[in-house]
Amino acid sequence: TLSLHDALPISPYQLIAREVKAPRQRLKYALETGLQVSALDGLFWFGSQRIAADILRLRKYGMRIATASVDVYDNITGTTRHIPVYYS
């Protein structure tokens, strides 16, 4: 099995999506490995349409998850936006 650092051309999100089948488990694994996960990451890579609900459930199960705001550039509108990301 591959680790997150073995396959450089493959993003860590792709590797998780290949190895873990259940969407909430993908999210949990990503957070446990230190990745920051946005709502778009959750939808695109993990199949989570309601990431906030999944985060809440993981928190209720005892997982410590923090929220931060990061700036991302929107190349369609030419603006920078603040989006929330989750990390553990």
Short mmCIF file of C-alpha atoms in Angstrom, two decimals:
data_model
loop_
_atom_site.label_atom_id
_atom_site.label_comp_id
_atom_site.label_asym_id
_atom_site.label_seq_id
_atom_site.Cartn_x
_atom_site.Cartn_y
_atom_site.Cartn_z
CA THR A 1 0.00 0.00 0.00
CA LEU A 2 1.18 3.54 -0.73
CA SER A 3 1.69 6.26 1.80
CA LEU A 4 0.87 9.91 1.23
CA HIS A 5 4.53 10.66 0.55
CA ASP A 6 5.35 7.76 -1.83
CA ALA A 7 3.49 8.98 -4.90
CA LEU A 8 4.44 12.58 -5.58
CA PRO A 9 2.59 13.00 -8.92
CA ILE A 10 -0.65 11.88 -7.22
CA SER A 11 -2.25 14.36 -4.86
CA PRO A 12 -2.86 13.20 -1.29
CA TYR A 13 -6.59 13.65 -1.93
CA GLN A 14 -6.46 11.26 -4.91
CA LEU A 15 -4.60 8.68 -2.86
CA ILE A 16 -7.17 8.83 -0.07
CA ALA A 17 -10.03 8.59 -2.58
CA ARG A 18 -8.42 5.43 -4.02
CA GLU A 19 -7.75 3.74 -0.70
CA VAL A 20 -10.80 4.61 1.43
CA LYS A 21 -14.31 4.00 0.13
CA ALA A 22 -16.72 5.58 2.65
CA PRO A 23 -16.95 9.40 2.25
CA ARG A 24 -16.91 10.17 5.99
CA GLN A 25 -13.96 7.82 6.48
CA ARG A 26 -12.12 9.60 3.66
CA LEU A 27 -12.68 12.92 5.41
CA LYS A 28 -11.59 11.51 8.77
CA TYR A 29 -8.43 9.99 7.25
CA ALA A 30 -7.55 13.23 5.45
CA LEU A 31 -7.87 15.21 8.66
CA GLU A 32 -5.87 12.63 10.63
CA THR A 33 -3.02 12.85 8.12
CA GLY A 34 -2.83 16.63 8.52
CA LEU A 35 -4.54 17.82 5.36
CA GLN A 36 -6.67 20.94 5.32
CA VAL A 37 -10.04 20.19 3.77
CA SER A 38 -12.43 22.72 2.26
CA ALA A 39 -16.05 22.14 1.26
CA LEU A 40 -14.98 21.86 -2.38
CA ASP A 41 -12.32 19.27 -1.47
CA GLY A 42 -14.96 17.35 0.45
CA LEU A 43 -17.35 17.36 -2.47
CA PHE A 44 -14.82 16.65 -5.22
CA TRP A 45 -12.51 14.13 -3.53
CA PHE A 46 -14.56 12.58 -0.76
CA GLY A 47 -18.13 12.67 -2.06
CA SER A 48 -19.30 14.69 0.93
CA GLN A 49 -22.09 17.05 -0.07
CA ARG A 50 -22.62 18.28 3.49
CA ILE A 51 -19.11 18.59 4.90
CA ALA A 52 -20.22 20.74 7.87
CA ALA A 53 -22.59 17.96 8.97
CA ASP A 54 -19.82 15.38 8.59
CA ILE A 55 -17.43 17.59 10.58
CA LEU A 56 -20.05 17.98 13.31
CA ARG A 57 -20.53 14.22 13.51
CA LEU A 58 -16.78 13.60 13.71
CA ARG A 59 -16.53 16.21 16.47
CA LYS A 60 -19.36 14.49 18.37
CA TYR A 61 -17.39 11.24 18.14
CA GLY A 62 -14.51 13.03 19.87
CA MET A 63 -12.29 14.11 16.99
CA ARG A 64 -10.68 17.49 17.53
CA ILE A 65 -11.22 19.55 14.37
CA ALA A 66 -10.45 23.24 14.01
CA THR A 67 -11.67 25.70 11.40
CA ALA A 68 -9.52 28.34 9.73
CA SER A 69 -10.02 30.81 6.92
CA VAL A 70 -7.74 30.76 3.88
CA ASP A 71 -7.56 33.06 0.88
CA VAL A 72 -8.10 31.52 -2.54
CA TYR A 73 -7.90 33.21 -5.89
CA ASP A 74 -10.93 32.94 -8.19
CA ASN A 75 -9.53 33.12 -11.70
CA ILE A 76 -12.99 33.53 -13.25
CA THR A 77 -13.85 36.73 -11.39
CA GLY A 78 -10.28 37.80 -10.68
CA THR A 79 -10.95 38.14 -6.98
CA THR A 80 -9.58 36.66 -3.81
CA ARG A 81 -12.07 34.97 -1.52
CA HIS A 82 -11.94 33.78 2.06
CA ILE A 83 -13.07 30.18 2.47
CA PRO A 84 -13.21 27.99 5.57
CA VAL A 85 -11.00 24.92 5.83
CA TYR A 86 -11.04 22.20 8.43
CA TYR A 87 -7.96 20.63 9.95
CA SER A 88 -7.06 18.40 12.87
#
